[in-house]
CSV table of C-alpha atoms and ligand atoms in Angstrom, one decimal:
chain,number,residue,atom,x,y,z
C,1,UNK,CA,-12.6,112.6,41.0
C,2,UNK,CA,-9.0,111.5,40.3
C,3,UNK,CA,-8.9,110.4,44.1
C,4,UNK,CA,-11.4,107.7,43.3
C,5,UNK,CA,-9.2,105.2,41.6
C,6,UNK,CA,-6.6,102.5,42.8
C,7,UNK,CA,-3.3,104.3,43.9
C,8,UNK,CA,-0.9,101.5,42.6
C,9,UNK,CA,2.1,102.3,41.8
C,10,UNK,CA,1.8,101.3,38.3
C,11,UNK,CA,-1.4,102.9,38.4
C,12,UNK,CA,0.1,105.5,36.2
C,13,UNK,CA,1.6,103.2,33.5
C,14,UNK,CA,-1.5,101.5,32.8
C,15,UNK,CA,-2.6,103.5,30.6
C,16,UNK,CA,-0.3,102.6,27.9
C,17,UNK,CA,-1.5,98.9,27.5
C,18,UNK,CA,-3.1,98.3,24.7
C,19,UNK,CA,-6.8,98.3,24.1
C,20,UNK,CA,-6.7,95.0,22.6
C,21,UNK,CA,-6.5,93.3,26.4
C,22,UNK,CA,-9.6,95.4,27.4
C,23,UNK,CA,-12.0,93.2,24.5
C,24,UNK,CA,-11.3,90.5,26.1
C,25,UNK,CA,-11.0,90.9,29.6
C,26,UNK,CA,-15.1,91.7,30.4
C,27,UNK,CA,-17.8,90.3,28.3
C,28,UNK,CA,-15.8,87.6,26.5
C,29,UNK,CA,-18.5,85.3,27.1
C,30,UNK,CA,-21.0,86.3,24.7
C,31,UNK,CA,-20.1,86.0,21.1
C,32,UNK,CA,-22.3,87.8,18.6
C,33,UNK,CA,-24.0,85.7,15.9
C,34,UNK,CA,-23.8,82.0,15.0
C,35,UNK,CA,-20.9,79.5,16.7
C,36,UNK,CA,-17.4,80.8,15.5
C,37,UNK,CA,-15.6,78.4,13.3
C,38,UNK,CA,-12.5,78.6,15.9
C,39,UNK,CA,-15.2,76.7,18.3
C,40,UNK,CA,-15.9,74.0,16.3
C,41,UNK,CA,-11.8,74.1,15.1
C,42,UNK,CA,-10.9,73.9,19.1
C,43,UNK,CA,-13.4,70.8,19.6
C,44,UNK,CA,-11.6,68.6,16.8
C,45,UNK,CA,-8.5,69.5,18.0
C,46,UNK,CA,-9.4,68.5,21.4
C,47,UNK,CA,-10.8,65.5,20.3
C,48,UNK,CA,-7.5,64.4,18.2
C,49,UNK,CA,-5.8,65.1,21.0
C,50,UNK,CA,-8.2,62.7,23.1
C,51,UNK,CA,-7.7,60.1,20.6
C,52,UNK,CA,-4.0,60.5,19.7
C,53,UNK,CA,-2.9,60.6,24.1
C,54,UNK,CA,-5.4,57.4,24.3
C,55,UNK,CA,-3.6,55.1,21.5
C,56,UNK,CA,0.0,56.1,23.6
C,57,UNK,CA,1.3,58.7,20.6
C,58,UNK,CA,4.0,60.6,21.6
C,59,UNK,CA,3.7,62.9,18.7
C,60,UNK,CA,0.1,63.7,20.0
C,61,UNK,CA,1.9,64.6,23.7
C,62,UNK,CA,4.1,66.9,21.8
C,63,UNK,CA,1.6,68.6,20.3
C,64,UNK,CA,-0.6,69.2,23.4
C,65,UNK,CA,2.6,70.8,24.7
C,66,UNK,CA,3.3,72.6,21.9
C,67,UNK,CA,-0.6,74.5,22.2
C,68,UNK,CA,-0.4,74.2,25.9
C,69,UNK,CA,3.0,73.8,27.8
C,70,UNK,CA,3.9,77.2,28.4
C,71,UNK,CA,0.4,78.2,29.5
C,72,UNK,CA,0.5,74.7,31.8
C,73,UNK,CA,3.7,76.0,32.8
C,74,UNK,CA,2.9,79.6,33.9
C,75,UNK,CA,-0.1,78.8,35.7
C,76,UNK,CA,1.8,76.6,37.9
C,77,UNK,CA,4.3,78.7,38.4
C,78,UNK,CA,1.9,81.2,39.5
C,79,UNK,CA,-0.1,78.7,41.8
C,80,UNK,CA,3.3,77.1,43.1
C,81,UNK,CA,5.4,80.2,42.8
C,82,UNK,CA,9.0,78.9,41.6
C,83,UNK,CA,9.4,77.7,38.2
C,84,UNK,CA,11.1,73.9,39.6
C,85,UNK,CA,8.2,73.0,40.7
C,86,UNK,CA,6.3,74.6,38.5
C,87,UNK,CA,7.9,72.1,36.1
C,88,UNK,CA,7.6,69.2,38.1
C,89,UNK,CA,4.0,70.1,38.2
C,90,UNK,CA,3.6,70.2,34.5
C,91,UNK,CA,5.7,66.5,33.9
C,92,UNK,CA,3.6,65.0,36.6
C,93,UNK,CA,0.5,66.3,34.8
C,94,UNK,CA,1.3,64.5,31.5
C,95,UNK,CA,2.4,61.5,32.8
C,96,UNK,CA,-1.0,61.4,35.2
C,97,UNK,CA,-2.7,62.2,31.2
C,98,UNK,CA,-0.9,59.1,30.6
C,99,UNK,CA,-1.5,56.4,33.1
C,100,UNK,CA,-5.2,57.5,32.8
C,101,UNK,CA,-6.3,58.5,29.4
C,102,UNK,CA,-8.3,55.5,29.6
C,103,UNK,CA,-10.5,56.4,32.3
C,104,UNK,CA,-11.3,59.9,30.7
C,105,UNK,CA,-14.7,59.8,29.3
C,106,UNK,CA,-15.0,62.9,28.0
C,107,UNK,CA,-17.1,64.3,30.4
C,108,UNK,CA,-15.1,67.8,29.9
C,109,UNK,CA,-13.0,68.4,27.3
C,110,UNK,CA,-10.1,67.1,26.9
C,111,UNK,CA,-7.9,69.9,27.4
C,112,UNK,CA,-10.3,71.1,30.7
C,113,UNK,CA,-9.6,67.6,32.0
C,114,UNK,CA,-5.8,68.0,31.6
C,115,UNK,CA,-5.7,71.7,33.3
C,116,UNK,CA,-8.2,70.1,35.8
C,117,UNK,CA,-5.1,67.4,36.7
C,118,UNK,CA,-2.6,70.3,36.7
C,119,UNK,CA,-4.4,72.6,39.5
C,120,UNK,CA,-4.8,68.9,41.2
C,121,UNK,CA,-1.2,68.3,41.1
C,122,UNK,CA,-0.3,71.6,41.9
C,123,UNK,CA,-2.0,71.8,45.2
C,124,UNK,CA,-0.7,68.5,46.1
C,125,UNK,CA,2.5,69.9,45.7
C,126,UNK,CA,1.7,72.7,47.8
C,127,UNK,CA,0.3,70.6,50.7
C,128,UNK,CA,3.4,68.3,50.4
C,129,UNK,CA,5.8,71.1,50.6
C,130,UNK,CA,3.7,72.4,53.5
C,131,UNK,CA,3.9,69.1,55.3
C,132,UNK,CA,7.6,69.3,54.5
C,133,UNK,CA,8.2,72.1,55.7
C,134,UNK,CA,6.3,71.4,59.2
C,135,UNK,CA,8.1,68.6,59.9
C,136,UNK,CA,11.4,71.1,59.4
C,137,UNK,CA,9.4,73.3,61.9
C,138,UNK,CA,9.5,76.2,59.6
C,139,UNK,CA,6.3,78.0,60.1
C,140,UNK,CA,6.8,80.2,56.6
C,141,UNK,CA,3.3,80.1,55.7
C,142,UNK,CA,1.6,78.4,52.7
C,143,UNK,CA,1.6,81.4,50.6
C,144,UNK,CA,4.2,80.6,47.5
C,145,UNK,CA,7.5,81.7,47.6
C,146,UNK,CA,7.8,84.2,44.6
C,147,UNK,CA,10.7,84.2,42.7
C,148,UNK,CA,12.6,86.3,40.5
C,149,UNK,CA,11.4,85.8,36.6
C,150,UNK,CA,12.6,87.4,33.7
C,151,UNK,CA,11.4,91.1,34.1
C,152,UNK,CA,8.0,91.8,32.2
C,153,UNK,CA,6.9,95.4,31.4
C,154,UNK,CA,6.2,96.4,35.1
C,155,UNK,CA,7.8,94.3,37.6
C,156,UNK,CA,7.0,96.1,40.8
C,157,UNK,CA,3.3,96.0,39.2
C,158,UNK,CA,3.3,92.4,38.8
C,159,UNK,CA,5.1,92.0,42.5
C,160,UNK,CA,1.9,93.7,44.0
C,161,UNK,CA,-0.5,91.7,42.4
C,162,UNK,CA,1.1,88.6,43.1
C,163,UNK,CA,1.4,89.4,47.0
C,164,UNK,CA,-2.2,90.4,46.5
C,165,UNK,CA,-3.4,87.5,45.4
C,166,UNK,CA,-1.8,85.4,47.9
C,167,UNK,CA,-4.1,86.4,50.2
C,168,UNK,CA,-6.8,85.5,48.3
C,169,UNK,CA,-9.1,82.2,48.9
C,170,UNK,CA,-7.8,79.2,47.1
C,171,UNK,CA,-10.3,79.2,44.2
C,172,UNK,CA,-10.5,83.2,44.3
C,173,UNK,CA,-6.8,82.7,43.3
C,174,UNK,CA,-7.5,79.9,40.7
C,175,UNK,CA,-10.5,81.5,38.9
C,176,UNK,CA,-8.3,85.2,38.7
C,177,UNK,CA,-5.2,83.3,37.4
C,178,UNK,CA,-7.6,80.9,34.7
C,179,UNK,CA,-9.3,84.1,33.5
C,180,UNK,CA,-7.7,87.0,34.2
C,181,UNK,CA,-3.8,85.8,33.4
C,182,UNK,CA,-4.1,82.6,31.3
C,183,UNK,CA,-7.4,83.8,29.5
C,184,UNK,CA,-9.8,80.7,29.8
C,185,UNK,CA,-13.7,81.3,29.5
C,186,UNK,CA,-15.5,81.0,32.6
C,187,UNK,CA,-17.2,77.8,30.6
C,188,UNK,CA,-13.4,76.2,30.5
C,189,UNK,CA,-12.5,77.6,34.4
C,190,UNK,CA,-16.3,75.5,35.3
C,191,UNK,CA,-15.1,72.5,33.7
C,192,UNK,CA,-11.6,72.4,35.5
C,193,UNK,CA,-12.8,73.4,38.9
C,194,UNK,CA,-16.0,71.9,38.8
C,195,UNK,CA,-18.0,74.4,39.9
C,196,UNK,CA,-20.9,76.2,37.5
C,197,UNK,CA,-20.0,79.3,35.2
C,198,UNK,CA,-22.0,81.1,37.4
C,199,UNK,CA,-19.9,80.1,40.0
C,200,UNK,CA,-17.0,80.8,38.5
C,201,UNK,CA,-18.0,85.0,37.4
C,202,UNK,CA,-19.2,85.6,41.4
C,203,UNK,CA,-15.7,84.2,42.2
C,204,UNK,CA,-13.8,86.6,40.0
C,205,UNK,CA,-16.0,89.2,41.2
C,206,UNK,CA,-15.1,88.4,44.6
C,207,UNK,CA,-11.4,88.2,43.9
C,208,UNK,CA,-11.2,91.5,42.2
C,209,UNK,CA,-13.1,92.6,45.0
C,210,UNK,CA,-11.0,92.1,47.0
C,211,UNK,CA,-8.0,92.6,45.6
C,212,UNK,CA,-9.0,96.2,44.4
C,213,UNK,CA,-9.6,96.2,48.7
C,214,UNK,CA,-6.1,95.2,49.0
C,215,UNK,CA,-4.3,97.1,46.1
C,216,UNK,CA,-6.3,100.3,46.7
C,217,UNK,CA,-6.0,103.0,50.1
C,218,UNK,CA,-8.8,103.3,52.2
C,219,UNK,CA,-11.2,105.7,50.0
C,220,UNK,CA,-12.2,109.0,51.2
C,221,UNK,CA,-16.0,108.7,52.3
C,222,UNK,CA,-17.3,110.7,49.4
C,223,UNK,CA,-20.5,110.2,48.2
C,224,UNK,CA,-21.0,107.9,45.1
C,225,UNK,CA,-24.3,107.9,44.8
C,226,UNK,CA,-25.5,110.4,41.8
I,1,UNK,CA,-30.8,100.7,20.0
I,2,UNK,CA,-28.3,101.9,22.9
I,3,UNK,CA,-29.5,100.7,26.4
I,4,UNK,CA,-28.8,103.1,29.5
I,5,UNK,CA,-26.7,102.2,32.5
I,6,UNK,CA,-26.7,103.7,36.1
I,7,UNK,CA,-24.2,103.9,38.6
I,8,UNK,CA,-26.4,101.3,40.4
I,9,UNK,CA,-25.8,98.9,37.4
I,10,UNK,CA,-22.1,99.1,37.4
I,11,UNK,CA,-21.1,96.4,39.8
I,12,UNK,CA,-23.7,93.7,38.5
I,13,UNK,CA,-22.3,94.6,34.7
I,14,UNK,CA,-18.5,94.0,36.4
I,15,UNK,CA,-19.8,90.6,37.6
I,16,UNK,CA,-22.0,89.6,34.6
I,17,UNK,CA,-22.8,92.0,31.9
I,18,UNK,CA,-23.0,91.5,28.3
I,19,UNK,CA,-21.2,93.4,25.4
I,20,UNK,CA,-24.0,95.6,25.1
I,21,UNK,CA,-24.5,96.5,28.8
I,22,UNK,CA,-20.4,97.3,29.6
I,23,UNK,CA,-21.1,99.4,26.3
I,24,UNK,CA,-23.6,101.0,28.5
I,25,UNK,CA,-21.4,101.4,31.3
I,26,UNK,CA,-18.6,102.9,29.2
I,27,UNK,CA,-21.0,105.7,27.4
I,28,UNK,CA,-22.6,106.0,31.2
I,29,UNK,CA,-18.6,106.4,32.7
I,30,UNK,CA,-18.2,109.5,30.0
I,31,UNK,CA,-20.4,111.8,32.1
I,32,UNK,CA,-19.9,110.3,35.3
I,33,UNK,CA,-16.4,110.5,36.8
I,34,UNK,CA,-17.0,108.1,39.9
I,35,UNK,CA,-17.8,105.7,37.6
I,36,UNK,CA,-15.4,106.1,35.1
I,37,UNK,CA,-12.8,105.5,37.9
I,38,UNK,CA,-14.4,102.3,38.8
I,39,UNK,CA,-13.8,100.9,35.1
I,40,UNK,CA,-10.5,102.0,35.0
I,41,UNK,CA,-9.8,100.8,37.7
I,42,UNK,CA,-11.7,97.6,37.0
I,43,UNK,CA,-10.1,97.1,34.2
I,44,UNK,CA,-6.7,98.0,35.7
I,45,UNK,CA,-6.1,94.7,37.0
I,46,UNK,CA,-7.1,92.9,34.5
I,47,UNK,CA,-3.7,94.5,32.9
I,48,UNK,CA,-1.8,93.7,35.6
I,49,UNK,CA,-2.5,90.1,35.6
I,50,UNK,CA,-0.8,90.4,32.0
I,51,UNK,CA,2.4,91.1,34.1
I,52,UNK,CA,1.7,87.6,35.8
I,53,UNK,CA,1.8,86.3,32.0
I,54,UNK,CA,5.5,84.6,31.0
I,55,UNK,CA,5.1,82.3,28.0
I,56,UNK,CA,8.9,82.5,27.5
I,57,UNK,CA,9.8,79.2,25.4
I,58,UNK,CA,12.3,76.6,27.7
I,59,UNK,CA,14.1,74.4,24.7
I,60,UNK,CA,14.9,71.6,27.7
I,61,UNK,CA,11.5,71.4,28.8
I,62,UNK,CA,9.6,69.1,26.4
I,63,UNK,CA,12.4,66.6,25.8
I,64,UNK,CA,12.6,66.1,29.7
I,65,UNK,CA,8.2,65.4,29.6
I,66,UNK,CA,9.4,63.2,26.8
I,67,UNK,CA,11.7,61.2,28.2
I,68,UNK,CA,9.6,60.7,30.9
I,69,UNK,CA,6.7,59.4,29.3
I,70,UNK,CA,8.6,57.2,26.9
I,71,UNK,CA,10.6,55.7,30.3
I,72,UNK,CA,6.3,55.5,31.9
I,73,UNK,CA,5.3,53.7,28.3
I,74,UNK,CA,7.9,50.7,28.9
I,75,UNK,CA,7.5,50.7,32.7
I,76,UNK,CA,3.5,50.6,31.3
I,77,UNK,CA,4.5,47.9,28.7
I,78,UNK,CA,6.1,45.4,31.3
I,79,UNK,CA,3.5,45.8,33.8
I,80,UNK,CA,1.4,44.7,31.1
I,81,UNK,CA,3.5,41.7,30.4
I,82,UNK,CA,4.2,40.7,33.9
I,83,UNK,CA,0.1,40.7,33.9
I,84,UNK,CA,-0.3,38.9,31.2
I,85,UNK,CA,2.4,36.2,32.1
I,86,UNK,CA,0.7,35.9,35.9
I,87,UNK,CA,-2.9,35.7,34.2
I,88,UNK,CA,-1.6,32.8,31.8
I,89,UNK,CA,-3.1,29.7,32.7
I,90,UNK,CA,-6.3,31.2,33.3
I,91,UNK,CA,-6.3,33.7,29.5
I,92,UNK,CA,-5.1,30.8,27.5
I,93,UNK,CA,-8.2,29.2,26.1
I,94,UNK,CA,-9.8,26.0,27.1
I,95,UNK,CA,-8.0,23.7,24.6
I,96,UNK,CA,-5.0,25.1,26.0
I,97,UNK,CA,-4.9,24.7,29.4
I,98,UNK,CA,-6.5,20.9,28.5
I,99,UNK,CA,-3.1,20.6,26.2
I,100,UNK,CA,-0.6,21.7,28.5
I,101,UNK,CA,-2.8,19.6,31.5
I,102,UNK,CA,-2.3,16.2,29.2
I,103,UNK,CA,1.3,17.4,28.7
I,104,UNK,CA,2.1,17.9,32.1
I,105,UNK,CA,1.4,14.2,32.1
I,106,UNK,CA,3.5,13.1,29.0
I,107,UNK,CA,6.4,14.5,30.2
I,108,UNK,CA,6.1,13.2,33.2
I,109,UNK,CA,6.4,9.8,30.9
I,110,UNK,CA,8.8,11.3,29.0
I,111,UNK,CA,11.4,12.4,31.8
I,112,UNK,CA,11.3,9.0,33.6
I,113,UNK,CA,11.9,7.5,29.8
I,114,UNK,CA,14.9,9.8,29.4
I,115,UNK,CA,16.0,9.2,32.7
I,116,UNK,CA,16.4,5.5,31.9
I,117,UNK,CA,18.1,6.0,28.9
I,118,UNK,CA,21.2,8.2,30.7
I,119,UNK,CA,20.9,6.2,34.0
I,120,UNK,CA,21.5,2.6,32.4
I,121,UNK,CA,22.9,1.2,36.1
I,122,UNK,CA,20.1,1.6,37.7
I,123,UNK,CA,16.7,0.7,36.2
I,124,UNK,CA,15.0,-0.4,39.1
I,125,UNK,CA,15.0,3.3,40.0
I,126,UNK,CA,11.9,4.4,39.0
I,127,UNK,CA,10.0,5.3,42.3
I,128,UNK,CA,8.5,9.2,42.1
I,129,UNK,CA,11.1,11.0,43.4
I,130,UNK,CA,13.1,11.0,40.4
I,131,UNK,CA,13.2,14.8,40.4
I,132,UNK,CA,14.9,14.5,44.3
I,133,UNK,CA,18.1,15.9,44.7
I,134,UNK,CA,20.1,12.3,43.6
I,135,UNK,CA,18.1,12.5,40.3
I,136,UNK,CA,18.7,16.4,39.6
I,137,UNK,CA,21.6,16.5,37.6
I,138,UNK,CA,20.3,13.9,35.1
I,139,UNK,CA,16.7,16.2,34.9
I,140,UNK,CA,18.4,18.7,34.1
I,141,UNK,CA,20.6,16.6,31.3
I,142,UNK,CA,17.8,15.7,29.5
I,143,UNK,CA,15.9,19.1,30.2
I,144,UNK,CA,18.9,20.5,28.4
I,145,UNK,CA,18.6,17.5,25.4
I,146,UNK,CA,15.0,18.0,24.9
I,147,UNK,CA,15.4,21.9,24.7
I,148,UNK,CA,18.0,21.3,21.8
I,149,UNK,CA,15.5,19.3,20.0
I,150,UNK,CA,13.0,22.0,20.4
I,151,UNK,CA,15.0,24.3,19.7
I,152,UNK,CA,16.1,22.5,16.4
I,153,UNK,CA,12.2,22.4,16.1
I,154,UNK,CA,12.2,26.1,16.6
I,155,UNK,CA,14.8,26.7,13.8
I,156,UNK,CA,12.3,24.7,11.7
I,157,UNK,CA,9.3,27.0,11.4
I,158,UNK,CA,10.6,30.3,11.9
I,159,UNK,CA,10.3,31.2,8.6
I,160,UNK,CA,6.7,30.8,8.8
I,161,UNK,CA,6.7,32.3,12.2
I,162,UNK,CA,8.3,34.9,11.7
I,163,UNK,CA,6.2,36.5,8.4
I,164,UNK,CA,2.8,34.3,9.2
I,165,UNK,CA,0.7,33.9,6.2
I,166,UNK,CA,-2.2,32.6,7.9
I,167,UNK,CA,-4.4,34.0,10.7
I,168,UNK,CA,-3.5,30.8,12.0
I,169,UNK,CA,0.3,30.9,12.4
I,170,UNK,CA,-0.1,34.3,13.7
I,171,UNK,CA,-1.9,32.5,16.2
I,172,UNK,CA,0.2,30.1,16.8
I,173,UNK,CA,3.5,32.9,16.9
I,174,UNK,CA,1.6,34.2,19.5
I,175,UNK,CA,1.2,31.4,21.3
I,176,UNK,CA,4.6,30.6,21.2
I,177,UNK,CA,5.9,33.6,22.3
I,178,UNK,CA,3.8,33.6,25.7
I,179,UNK,CA,5.1,30.2,26.0
I,180,UNK,CA,8.4,31.4,25.5
I,181,UNK,CA,8.0,34.4,28.2
I,182,UNK,CA,7.2,31.9,31.0
I,183,UNK,CA,9.7,29.3,29.9
I,184,UNK,CA,12.1,32.4,30.7
I,185,UNK,CA,10.0,33.1,34.2
I,186,UNK,CA,10.2,29.1,34.7
I,187,UNK,CA,13.8,29.0,34.2
I,188,UNK,CA,14.8,32.0,36.7
I,189,UNK,CA,12.7,30.8,39.3
I,190,UNK,CA,14.2,27.3,38.9
I,191,UNK,CA,17.4,28.5,38.4
I,192,UNK,CA,16.9,30.0,42.0
I,193,UNK,CA,15.2,27.0,43.4
I,194,UNK,CA,16.6,24.1,41.4
I,195,UNK,CA,15.5,20.9,43.3
I,196,UNK,CA,11.9,22.5,43.4
I,197,UNK,CA,9.9,20.1,41.9
I,198,UNK,CA,6.9,21.6,40.9
I,199,UNK,CA,8.7,24.0,39.2
I,200,UNK,CA,10.6,21.7,37.0
I,201,UNK,CA,7.5,19.8,36.3
I,202,UNK,CA,5.8,22.9,35.2
I,203,UNK,CA,8.2,24.2,33.2
I,204,UNK,CA,8.8,20.6,31.6
I,205,UNK,CA,5.3,21.2,30.9
I,206,UNK,CA,5.3,24.5,29.1
I,207,UNK,CA,8.4,22.5,27.0
I,208,UNK,CA,6.3,20.1,25.9
I,209,UNK,CA,3.2,22.6,25.1
I,210,UNK,CA,5.9,24.7,22.8
I,211,UNK,CA,7.2,21.3,21.5
I,212,UNK,CA,3.5,20.1,20.7
I,213,UNK,CA,2.5,24.1,19.1
I,214,UNK,CA,5.9,23.5,17.2
I,215,UNK,CA,4.7,20.2,15.5
I,216,UNK,CA,1.4,21.9,15.0
I,217,UNK,CA,2.6,24.8,13.0
I,218,UNK,CA,4.9,22.5,10.5
I,219,UNK,CA,1.7,20.5,9.9
I,220,UNK,CA,-0.4,23.8,9.3
I,221,UNK,CA,2.7,24.1,6.5
I,222,UNK,CA,2.3,21.2,5.3
I,223,UNK,CA,-1.4,21.7,4.4
Y,1,ZN,ZN1,-22.2,106.3,37.7
């Protein structure tokens, strides 16, 4: 029985992780009872952010940054592999929001739209980095080079996961990062990546299955049926 | 009522289970070591993902973005101003355009008159070569005198325009801002190419328009 689980270097430490994360992890899409007041607040906040940015109000941009800046920076860092490129991408995203807010028609939430810009900006940056590498005849591959960062509780755990993530498809990596790392709901991810909610759920499932395969040693063919 | 889950349900619940189904799988796992291990491993990925979350603040980051936004806002304004100048004639109301066209003709006459006054020894030189290089100096002098006159007029109207009491005065104010920017632009171009008669004509036309506008402001004040 004990041989069936993940043989990750960090496996032993996982038990010490707070439960609070688990409650969000899987069934987070389903709220018992009516609409949560926090959702209504979020919609109001979103509309206010969009209106302020449209009006060119710098304080609104600052508010957008205070709410989402850290998360945007973290997402960009995980997509690009280093903080310098991540910060450039976030700054570029703010400028793109400023330049194109007039064309934002509210098809998605403003924040969703902003993250979509960020994700595209990160992929543009990766592509141009790749082109530069090609020009420089450097064939070190397109996976983000991971620079050291502030040590977390389990640095080896993070590094193992980062390496495994680099082997996933773009969509699987995006969905995993957005859902599991940044804590977005599938409905939000669907808007950011312009896919359906079902596709987001399925992609996350495939991503996690692949990550398990990468991180887990080959299993004995022990019978599993019951 | 508590629903049931079996080993077969596990993957589907991992993909898209409801809270009830997750609870059922947890309950099932209490007696199924395989599912218990799978569940633990599945959740451990989410736990590991937290290690990729670093929301530490970077105090210099917002000021950097703010600066970039402010610079972009300035550039945007400058682009808009340039566009509004480039589209100056088509965007102004028809009455203005007519006035400018009329002024164009008037200015030719006025310029000719001034040059005649300032150049008494050559009264016969009233041909159409007024703005050719030989006459350039005189035109510039005439222009300078004219500009001074307009500036005096502008000085007189300044109190009304700076604090426009009526929408009409506010409109005049806006119009004058546009005209001043057109003048600045034409002067810059004329500076680069002093003998370009076309530019001189345009410049004088805009000056004339400014003069008329200022006179209208004075009229509006009397009313
Ligand atoms: Zn089972």
